[in-house]
Structures are given as structure tokens and as C-alpha cells.
Coordinates of C-alpha atoms in Angstrom, one line a residue:
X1 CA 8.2 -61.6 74.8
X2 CA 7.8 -58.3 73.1
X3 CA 4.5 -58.3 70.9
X4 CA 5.0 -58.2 67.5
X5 CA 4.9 -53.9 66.3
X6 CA 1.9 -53.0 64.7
X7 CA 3.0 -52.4 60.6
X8 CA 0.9 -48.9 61.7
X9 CA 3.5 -47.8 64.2
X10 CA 6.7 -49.0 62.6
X11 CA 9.4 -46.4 61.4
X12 CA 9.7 -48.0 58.3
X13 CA 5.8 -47.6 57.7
X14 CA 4.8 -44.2 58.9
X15 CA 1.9 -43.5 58.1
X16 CA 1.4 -40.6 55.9
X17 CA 4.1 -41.7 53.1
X18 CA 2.5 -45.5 53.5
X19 CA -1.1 -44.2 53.3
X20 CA 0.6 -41.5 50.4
X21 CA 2.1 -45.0 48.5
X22 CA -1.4 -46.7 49.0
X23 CA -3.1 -43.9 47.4
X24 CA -1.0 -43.4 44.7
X25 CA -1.2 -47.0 43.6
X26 CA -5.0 -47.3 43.7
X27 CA -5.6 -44.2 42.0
X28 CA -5.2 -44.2 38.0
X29 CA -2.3 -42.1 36.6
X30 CA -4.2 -38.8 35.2
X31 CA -1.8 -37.2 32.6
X32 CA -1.9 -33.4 32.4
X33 CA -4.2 -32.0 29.2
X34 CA -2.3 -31.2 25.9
X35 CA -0.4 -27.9 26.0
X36 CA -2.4 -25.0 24.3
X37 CA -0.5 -24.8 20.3
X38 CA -0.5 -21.6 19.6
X39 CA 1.3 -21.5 16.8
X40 CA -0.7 -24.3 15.4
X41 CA -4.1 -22.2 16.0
X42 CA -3.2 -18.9 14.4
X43 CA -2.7 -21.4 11.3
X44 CA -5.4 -23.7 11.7
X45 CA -8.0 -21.2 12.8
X46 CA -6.7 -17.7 12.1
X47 CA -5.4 -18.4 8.7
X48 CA -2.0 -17.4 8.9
X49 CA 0.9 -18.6 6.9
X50 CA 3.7 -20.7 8.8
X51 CA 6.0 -17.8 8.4
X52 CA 3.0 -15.3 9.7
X53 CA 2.2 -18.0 12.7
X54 CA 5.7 -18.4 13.5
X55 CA 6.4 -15.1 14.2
X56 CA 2.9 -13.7 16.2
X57 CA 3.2 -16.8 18.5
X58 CA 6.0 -15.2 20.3
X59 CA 4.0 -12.3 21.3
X60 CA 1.1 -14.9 22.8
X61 CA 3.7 -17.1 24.5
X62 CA 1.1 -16.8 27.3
X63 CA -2.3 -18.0 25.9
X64 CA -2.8 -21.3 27.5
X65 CA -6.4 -21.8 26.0
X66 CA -8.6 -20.8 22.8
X67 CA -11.3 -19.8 24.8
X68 CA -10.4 -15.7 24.6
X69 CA -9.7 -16.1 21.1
X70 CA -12.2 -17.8 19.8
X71 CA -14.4 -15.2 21.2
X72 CA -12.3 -12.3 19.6
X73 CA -12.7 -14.4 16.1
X74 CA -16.6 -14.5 16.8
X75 CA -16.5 -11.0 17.4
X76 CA -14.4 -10.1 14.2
X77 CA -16.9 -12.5 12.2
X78 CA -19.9 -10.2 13.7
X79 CA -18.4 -7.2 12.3
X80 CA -18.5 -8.9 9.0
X81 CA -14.8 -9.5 8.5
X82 CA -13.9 -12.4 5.8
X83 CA -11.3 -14.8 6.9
X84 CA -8.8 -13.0 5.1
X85 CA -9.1 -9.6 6.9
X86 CA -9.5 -11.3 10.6
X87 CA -5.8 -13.3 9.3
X88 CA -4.2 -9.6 8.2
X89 CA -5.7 -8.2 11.0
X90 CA -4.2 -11.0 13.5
X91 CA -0.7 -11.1 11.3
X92 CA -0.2 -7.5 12.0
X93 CA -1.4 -7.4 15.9
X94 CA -1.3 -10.8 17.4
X95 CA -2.5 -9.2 20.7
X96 CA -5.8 -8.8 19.5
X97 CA -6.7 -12.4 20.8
X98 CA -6.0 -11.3 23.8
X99 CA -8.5 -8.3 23.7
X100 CA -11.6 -8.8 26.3
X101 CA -14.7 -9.0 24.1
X102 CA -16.9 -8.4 27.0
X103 CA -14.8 -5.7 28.6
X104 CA -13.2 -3.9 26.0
X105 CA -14.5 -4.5 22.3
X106 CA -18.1 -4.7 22.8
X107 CA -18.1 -1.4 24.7
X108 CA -16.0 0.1 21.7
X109 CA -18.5 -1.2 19.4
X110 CA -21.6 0.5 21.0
X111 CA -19.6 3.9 21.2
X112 CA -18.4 4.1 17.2
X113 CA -22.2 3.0 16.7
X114 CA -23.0 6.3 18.8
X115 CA -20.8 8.5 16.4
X116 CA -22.8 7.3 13.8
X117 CA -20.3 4.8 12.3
X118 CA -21.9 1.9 10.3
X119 CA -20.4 -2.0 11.2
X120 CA -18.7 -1.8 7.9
X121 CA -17.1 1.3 8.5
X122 CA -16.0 0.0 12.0
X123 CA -14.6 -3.2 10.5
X124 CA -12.7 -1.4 8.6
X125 CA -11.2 1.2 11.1
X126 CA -10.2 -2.6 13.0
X127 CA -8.5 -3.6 10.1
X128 CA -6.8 -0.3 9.4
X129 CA -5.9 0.4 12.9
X130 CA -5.7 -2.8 15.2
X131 CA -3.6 -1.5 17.9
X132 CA -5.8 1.9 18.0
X133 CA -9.0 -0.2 18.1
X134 CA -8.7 -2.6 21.3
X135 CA -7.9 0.9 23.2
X136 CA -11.2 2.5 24.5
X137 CA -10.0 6.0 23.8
X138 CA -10.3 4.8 20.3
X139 CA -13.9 6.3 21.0
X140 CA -12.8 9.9 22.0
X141 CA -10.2 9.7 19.0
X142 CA -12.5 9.6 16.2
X143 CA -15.1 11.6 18.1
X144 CA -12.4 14.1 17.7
X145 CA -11.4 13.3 14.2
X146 CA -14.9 12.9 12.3
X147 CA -15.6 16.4 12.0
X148 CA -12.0 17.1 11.3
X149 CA -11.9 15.0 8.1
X150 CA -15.9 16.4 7.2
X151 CA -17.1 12.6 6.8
X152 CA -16.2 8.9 7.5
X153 CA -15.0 8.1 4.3
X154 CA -12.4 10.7 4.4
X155 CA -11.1 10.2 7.5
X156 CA -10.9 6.1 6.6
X157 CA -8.9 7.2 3.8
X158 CA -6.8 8.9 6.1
X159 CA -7.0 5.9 8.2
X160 CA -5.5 4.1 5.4
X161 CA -2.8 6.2 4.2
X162 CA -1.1 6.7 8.0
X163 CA -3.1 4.4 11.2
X164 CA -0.7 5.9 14.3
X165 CA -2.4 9.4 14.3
X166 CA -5.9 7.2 15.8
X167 CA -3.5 6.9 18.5
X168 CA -1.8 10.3 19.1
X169 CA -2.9 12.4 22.4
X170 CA -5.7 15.2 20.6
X171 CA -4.9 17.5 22.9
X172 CA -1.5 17.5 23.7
X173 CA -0.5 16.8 19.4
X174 CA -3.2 17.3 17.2
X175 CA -5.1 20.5 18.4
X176 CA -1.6 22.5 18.5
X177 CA -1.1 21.7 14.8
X178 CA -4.3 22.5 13.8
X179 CA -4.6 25.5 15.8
X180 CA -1.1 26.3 13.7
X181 CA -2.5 25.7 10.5
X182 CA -5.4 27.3 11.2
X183 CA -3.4 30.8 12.3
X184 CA -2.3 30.2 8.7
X185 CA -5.4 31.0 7.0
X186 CA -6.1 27.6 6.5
X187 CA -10.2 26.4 6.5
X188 CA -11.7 23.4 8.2
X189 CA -11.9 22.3 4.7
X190 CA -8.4 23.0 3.8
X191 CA -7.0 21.7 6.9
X192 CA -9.1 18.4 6.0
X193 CA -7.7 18.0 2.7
X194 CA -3.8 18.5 3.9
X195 CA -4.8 15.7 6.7
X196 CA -5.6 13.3 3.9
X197 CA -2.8 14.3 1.9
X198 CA -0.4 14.3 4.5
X199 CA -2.0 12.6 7.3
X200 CA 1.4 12.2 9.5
X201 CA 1.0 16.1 10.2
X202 CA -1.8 15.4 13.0
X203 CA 0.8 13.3 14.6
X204 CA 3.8 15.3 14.2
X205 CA 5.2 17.3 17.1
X206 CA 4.1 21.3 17.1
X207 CA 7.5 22.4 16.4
X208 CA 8.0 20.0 13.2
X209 CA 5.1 21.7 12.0
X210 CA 6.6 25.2 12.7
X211 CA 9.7 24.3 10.9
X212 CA 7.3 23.2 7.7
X213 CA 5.8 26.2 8.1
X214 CA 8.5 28.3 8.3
X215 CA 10.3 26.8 4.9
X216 CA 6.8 27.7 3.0
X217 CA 7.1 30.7 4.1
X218 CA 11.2 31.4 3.1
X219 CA 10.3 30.0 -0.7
X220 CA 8.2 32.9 -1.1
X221 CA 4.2 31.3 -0.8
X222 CA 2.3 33.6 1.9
X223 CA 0.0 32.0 4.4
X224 CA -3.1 32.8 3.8
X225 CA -2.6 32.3 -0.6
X226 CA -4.6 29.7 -1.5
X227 CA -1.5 27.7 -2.8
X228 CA -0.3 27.5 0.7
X229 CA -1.4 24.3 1.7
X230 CA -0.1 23.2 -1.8
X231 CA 2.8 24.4 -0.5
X232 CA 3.1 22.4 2.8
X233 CA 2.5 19.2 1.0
X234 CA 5.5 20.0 -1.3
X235 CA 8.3 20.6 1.3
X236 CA 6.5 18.0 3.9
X237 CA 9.7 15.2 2.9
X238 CA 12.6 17.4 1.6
X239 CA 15.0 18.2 4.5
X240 CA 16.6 21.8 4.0
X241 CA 19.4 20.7 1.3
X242 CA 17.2 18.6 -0.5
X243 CA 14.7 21.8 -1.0
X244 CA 17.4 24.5 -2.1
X245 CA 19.2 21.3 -4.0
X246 CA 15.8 21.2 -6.0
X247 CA 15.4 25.0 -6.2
X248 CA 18.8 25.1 -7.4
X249 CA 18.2 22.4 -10.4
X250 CA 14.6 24.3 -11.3
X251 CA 16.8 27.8 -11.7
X252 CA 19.1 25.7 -13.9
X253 CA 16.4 23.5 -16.1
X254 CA 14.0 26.2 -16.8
X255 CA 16.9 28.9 -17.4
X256 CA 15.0 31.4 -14.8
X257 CA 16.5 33.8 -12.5
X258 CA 15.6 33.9 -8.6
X259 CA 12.7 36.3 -9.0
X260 CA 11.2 33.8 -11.8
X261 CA 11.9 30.9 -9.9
X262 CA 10.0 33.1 -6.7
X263 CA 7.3 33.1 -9.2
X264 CA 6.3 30.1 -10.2
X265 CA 7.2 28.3 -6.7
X266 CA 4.1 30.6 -5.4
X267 CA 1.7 29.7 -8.4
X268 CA 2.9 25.6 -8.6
X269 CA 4.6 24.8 -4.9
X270 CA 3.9 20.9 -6.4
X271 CA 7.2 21.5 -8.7
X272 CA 8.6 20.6 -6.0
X273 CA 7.6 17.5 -5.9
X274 CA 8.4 16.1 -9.5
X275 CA 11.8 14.3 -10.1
X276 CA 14.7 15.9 -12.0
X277 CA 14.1 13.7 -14.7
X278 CA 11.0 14.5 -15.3
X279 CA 11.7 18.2 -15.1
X280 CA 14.5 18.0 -17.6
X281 CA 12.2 16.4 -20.0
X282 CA 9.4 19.0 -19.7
X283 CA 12.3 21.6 -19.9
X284 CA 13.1 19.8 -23.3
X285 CA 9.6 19.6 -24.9
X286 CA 8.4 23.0 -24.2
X287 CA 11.7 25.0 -24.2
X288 CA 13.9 23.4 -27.0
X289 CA 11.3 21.9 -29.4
X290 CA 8.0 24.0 -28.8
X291 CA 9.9 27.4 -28.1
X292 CA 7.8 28.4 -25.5
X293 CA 10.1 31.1 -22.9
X294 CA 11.2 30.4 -19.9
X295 CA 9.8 33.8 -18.6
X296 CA 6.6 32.5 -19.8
X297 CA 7.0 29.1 -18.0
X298 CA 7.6 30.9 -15.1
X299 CA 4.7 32.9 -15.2
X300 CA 2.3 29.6 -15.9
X301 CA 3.8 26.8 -14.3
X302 CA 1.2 24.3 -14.6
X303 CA 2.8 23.5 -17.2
X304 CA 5.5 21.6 -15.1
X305 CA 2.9 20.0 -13.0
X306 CA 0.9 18.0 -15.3
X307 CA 2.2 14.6 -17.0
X308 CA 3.9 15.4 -20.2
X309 CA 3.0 12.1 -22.2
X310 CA -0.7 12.0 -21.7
X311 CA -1.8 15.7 -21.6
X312 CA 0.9 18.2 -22.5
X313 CA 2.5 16.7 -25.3
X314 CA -1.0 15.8 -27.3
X315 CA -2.5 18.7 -26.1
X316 CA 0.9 20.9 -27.6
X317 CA 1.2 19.0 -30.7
X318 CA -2.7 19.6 -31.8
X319 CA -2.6 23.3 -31.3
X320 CA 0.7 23.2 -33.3
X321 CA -1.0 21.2 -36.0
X322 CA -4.0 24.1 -35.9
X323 CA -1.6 27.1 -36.2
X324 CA 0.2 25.6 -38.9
X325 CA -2.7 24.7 -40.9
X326 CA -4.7 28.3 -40.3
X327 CA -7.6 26.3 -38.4
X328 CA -7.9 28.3 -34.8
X329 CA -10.2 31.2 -34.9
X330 CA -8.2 32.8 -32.2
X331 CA -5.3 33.2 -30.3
X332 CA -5.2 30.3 -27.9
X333 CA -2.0 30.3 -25.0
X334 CA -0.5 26.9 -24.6
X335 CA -1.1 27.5 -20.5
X336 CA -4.8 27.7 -21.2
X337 CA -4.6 24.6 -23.4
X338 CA -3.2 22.6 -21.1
X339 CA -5.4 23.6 -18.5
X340 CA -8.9 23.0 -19.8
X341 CA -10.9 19.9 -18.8
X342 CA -10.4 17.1 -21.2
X343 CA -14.0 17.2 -22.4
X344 CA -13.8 21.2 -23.4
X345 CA -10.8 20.7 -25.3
X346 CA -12.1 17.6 -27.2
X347 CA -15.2 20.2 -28.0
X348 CA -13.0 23.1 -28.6
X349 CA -10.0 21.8 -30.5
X350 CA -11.2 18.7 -32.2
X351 CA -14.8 18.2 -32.9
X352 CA -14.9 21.5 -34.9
X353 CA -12.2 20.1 -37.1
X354 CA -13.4 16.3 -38.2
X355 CA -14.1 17.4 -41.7
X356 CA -11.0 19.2 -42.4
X357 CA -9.4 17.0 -40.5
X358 CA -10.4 13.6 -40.5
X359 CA -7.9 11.8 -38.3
X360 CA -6.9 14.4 -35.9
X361 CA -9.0 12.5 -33.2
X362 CA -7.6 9.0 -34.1
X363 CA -4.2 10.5 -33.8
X364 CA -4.9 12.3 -30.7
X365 CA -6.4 9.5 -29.0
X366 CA -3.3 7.6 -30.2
X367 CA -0.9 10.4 -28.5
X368 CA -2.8 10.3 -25.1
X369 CA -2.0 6.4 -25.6
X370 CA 2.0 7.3 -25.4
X371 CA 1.8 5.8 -28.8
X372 CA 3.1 9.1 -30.5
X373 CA 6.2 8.6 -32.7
X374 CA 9.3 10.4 -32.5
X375 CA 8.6 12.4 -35.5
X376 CA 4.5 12.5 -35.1
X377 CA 2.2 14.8 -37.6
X378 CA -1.0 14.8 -37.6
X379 CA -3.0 14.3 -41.2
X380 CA -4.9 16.3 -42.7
X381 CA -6.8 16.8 -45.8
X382 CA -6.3 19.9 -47.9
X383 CA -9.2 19.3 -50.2
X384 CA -11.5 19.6 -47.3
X385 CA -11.5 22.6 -46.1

């Protein structure tokens, strides 16, 4: 007789899968730990919106845990953010969760303290420019840029208007245009204010810049005039046919030949910059119903630049009143009217008059207010004067 086979040694029992089927049976069924919700953090915790959730979640696809965000958050709280900054500031760059706090912001943080930025000011250069800040040459870039824009608040407010030029090269982009605008005649100061005015320039390539440069320089405005930088910020969106389109319309509306329009271009480049509406109603006013030249408009163009309702009009229809009524003690020009500082033409052209005219302050006020009727006088009293 053949002994029984051992159950160890038969085929059907091998040992490894039998042991393997033991095992498995004795040991309790351990179910993997809940998947990592994205989607459902950025609302829960971030303070996003569905919508706003919805869409970040696809750039963090790969986040399998809360632990590098929570961190961020706890660093965004220690700058002072409220929850409704750290939420804009996720919405518009999800990746920021994934930022190393250790590696990458905390070292950013003790370098903009070393340029002297406050923690408020470096929230808010966070929130301005999210992308910009989790990159350490954020550092270098406003080492660069503070003394450029003369003071942190400037250069946030630069910050505000256009965030990509934190992240444009310095040397390879910015320090040609400046250099440009600098051969120019243009001040640190100048340059500063331009930047803030039109802060895309920093970023712009060199030979945009050139081009600007060179169309400021065919309407006429010379580089080093002090309306030069004016200038630049006039033609800084009009393409070539939209700038003679508008030169061509100014000619038209103001009745002035090319050497007029020449002229007031140089003195008011900002002309430029009004719509044709508005022109044709300044045209209107000061042309057809004051009877002011157009030589004369061409010669102070200020005129064109300032808002018609709230200064120009009042402003035009007081000295009219004056003239009409013998109460200016000299010859006053309409340009020089309309250029003084509210509070000296107040002192100039209506205090003096309250007893001969009672309600010429009332109605001016009113005027300011848009609340001028078509056919607006001013009162006066007769027995008065």
C-alpha cells in the first residue's frame, strides 16, 4: 500500500497559494482610505464656488492629500489674508497649493522682508501676482522694480493695473526699454509715472517700444518736451490707422489745418485719447455756441482735455455771465479759466461777486452737478451792485 500523500505535498495544495488562501482568510479585509476630494476641499476649505472648484480641480488632478495645502492656507493666513483673498487667490492659481511652504514661500518671505516690504504689502503682491510669487526670482524682480517705481505703493499700483511684468526677464526686457526711454530724455521720475500709467511697457519687447516711439515722434512731440511721455501714453493702443483716423477727425472737428493740428498734438498728446463723441461735443460748445476760434483752440488745447460737463461748461458759462453783466476787472482768457485750480476760481470768480450776485454759487454748484438746463442763466440782481 502506498501511504496516504501528505495534503503539504499534494499538487492540488501547493504550498504557497494554500498558505496564500490561509492567510487571506484569517486576515480581516482592509479597504483602501477614501480618495483625496479635491474638488470638494477647494469648496469646503478654500471657499470657492462650485463653478470656481470645478474648474481649478483639473489643474490639481494629482493632489492625493490636504497635507501641502493645508500648509499653504496656514501660510496665506500668516500673511494676514482673509478668507476671501486666500479663495481669489486660489480661484485664479490653483497651483499655489501645490507651492512648498518650507522650500519655496518661506524663503520668499524672508527676502521681500529684506527689501523692506511690510507683510501687508507682501500679501498683497500674493494676491496681485500669484503665479510671480511662488517663483523665487520674485525676490530679484522687485529688488529690481522698487526703485524703479520710487516706493512700494507705486509699484503695487502697478502691480494692480498689469501683474505679468513681475515675471518678465529684467535684463533681457525691462532694462532695454528703459534704457530707450531714458535716451528719450525721460527722468527716473518720468519713466516711473509712464510705468504706472502704462505698466505693459516694462514688459513689451524693445522694438514695440521703438515703434511707440517712433509714432510720437512723426506726430510732431520731440523727445526730450516734457509732453513726451504724455505723448507715449496717447498712442500706446491706437495701431497706425487708428492714429491718422483720429488725426484726420481732430483736423475735421476743430476746423484746423495740419500745422494747427501739429500744434496742439505737441501741447495736449491726451486728445488723442478722447472719443469722437466727446470731441464733437466740445467742438460744439466752444466753437458754435461760445465762439471761441479754432486757431485759438489750437493754440490752448486743454481745452479738449478736460470734462466738458463738470468744468468747462460751468466754468465758460460764469465768465460769460461776468462779461455780460460788466463784473470782471480784467481781461480773463477762457484757456486760463479753465485751467486754474477749482479753489482759485471759486475765490477769483465767485466769492467777489455774492452781493451782486446772490445765486451765482448755487447755480454754479448746480452746473458742476450736470444739472444745467438747456437754456441756463445765471441770476443776478441789478439793484445790488
Amino acid at each position: 500500500m502506498h501511504p496516504h500523500p501528505s495534503p503539504l505535498s499534494s499538487p492540488a495544495t501547493h504550498p504557497v497559494p494554500y498558505l496564500h488562501r490561509l492567510l487571506s482568510a484569517a486576515a480581516p479585509a482592509v479597504s483602501p482610505g477614501p480618495r483625496f476630494a479635491v474638488e470638494d476641499y477647494l469648496v469646503d476649505t478654500c471657499g470657492l464656488t462650485r463653478a470656481q472648484a470645478l474648474k481649478a480641480s483639473t489643474k490639481l488632478s494629482h493632489l492625493k492629500s490636504p497635507t501641502n495645502p493645508d500648509a499653504v492656507l496656514a501660510f496665506l493666513a500668516g500673511l494676514g489674508l482673509s478668507s476671501a483673498d486666500v479663495a481669489a487667490l486660489v480661484a485664479r492659481d490653483p497651483k499655489f497649493l501645490c507651492a512648498g511652504v518650507e522650500r519655496t514661500l518661506s524663503p520668499i518671505l524672508a527676502g521681500l522682508t529684506g527689501l523692506g516690504l511690510s507683510r501687508s504689502e507682501i500679501a498683497r503682491v500674493a494676491s496681485l501676482a500669484p503665479r510671480s510669487f511662488r517663483s523665487r526670482s520674485v525676490v530679484s524682480g522687485l529688488e529690481y522694480y522698487l526703485p524703479l517705481f520710487s516706493s512700494s505703493e507705486s509699484l503695487l499700483r502697478g502691480l494692480k493695473k498689469y501683474k505679468y511684468f513681475l515675471s518678465s526677464d529684467p535684463e533681457r526686457v525691462v532694462k532695454p526699454n528703459i534704457e530707450l526711454l531714458r535716451e528719450c530724455g525721460l527722468g527716473t521720475s518720468d519713466i516711473a509715472k509712464l510705468c504706472l500709467a502704462v505698466p505693459w511697457l516694462l514688459s513689451a519687447k524693445p522694438e514695440r517700444v521703438q515703434v511707440m516711439l517712433a509714432c510720437v515722434e512723426r506726430l510732431g512731440v520731440p523727445r526730450r518736451s516734457g509732453m513726451f511721455r504724455h505723448a507715449l501714453k496717447a498712442v500706446e493702443s491706437l495701431s497706425e490707422e487708428k492714429l491718422a483716423a483720429k488725426v484726420e477727425y481732430l483736423r475735421n472737428t476743430f476746423r484746423w489745418s495740419d500745422a494747427e493740428v501739429g500744434i496742439a498734438l505737441r501741447k495736449a498728446p491726451l486728445m488723442l485719447t478722447k472719443s469722437n463723441q466727446t470731441l464733437q461735443s466740445k467742438s460744439e460748445f466752444l466753437i458754435s455756441e461760445m465762439g471761441l476760434e479754432p486757431a485759438y483752440l489750437a493754440h490752448c488745447p486743454v481745452m479738449l482735455c478736460l470734462s466738458l460737463e463738470g468744468r468747462v461748461k460751468p466754468r465758460c458759462y460764469v465768465i460769460k455771465f461776468l462779461k455780460a453783466n460788466g463784473l470782471l476787472d480784467r481781461h480773463w482768457t477762457y484757456g486760463t479759466i479753465v485751467r486754474v485750480s477749482e479753489m482759485v476760481f471759486v475765490e477769483t470768480f465767485i466769492c467777489p461777486h455774492k452781493e451782486a450776485a446772490p445765486n451765482l454759487a448755487e447755480d454754479y454748484d448746480a452746473a458742476c452737478r450736470g444739472e444745467m438746463p438747456t437754456n441756463f442763466r445765471f441770476t443776478w440782481t441789478k439793484n445790488r451792485l
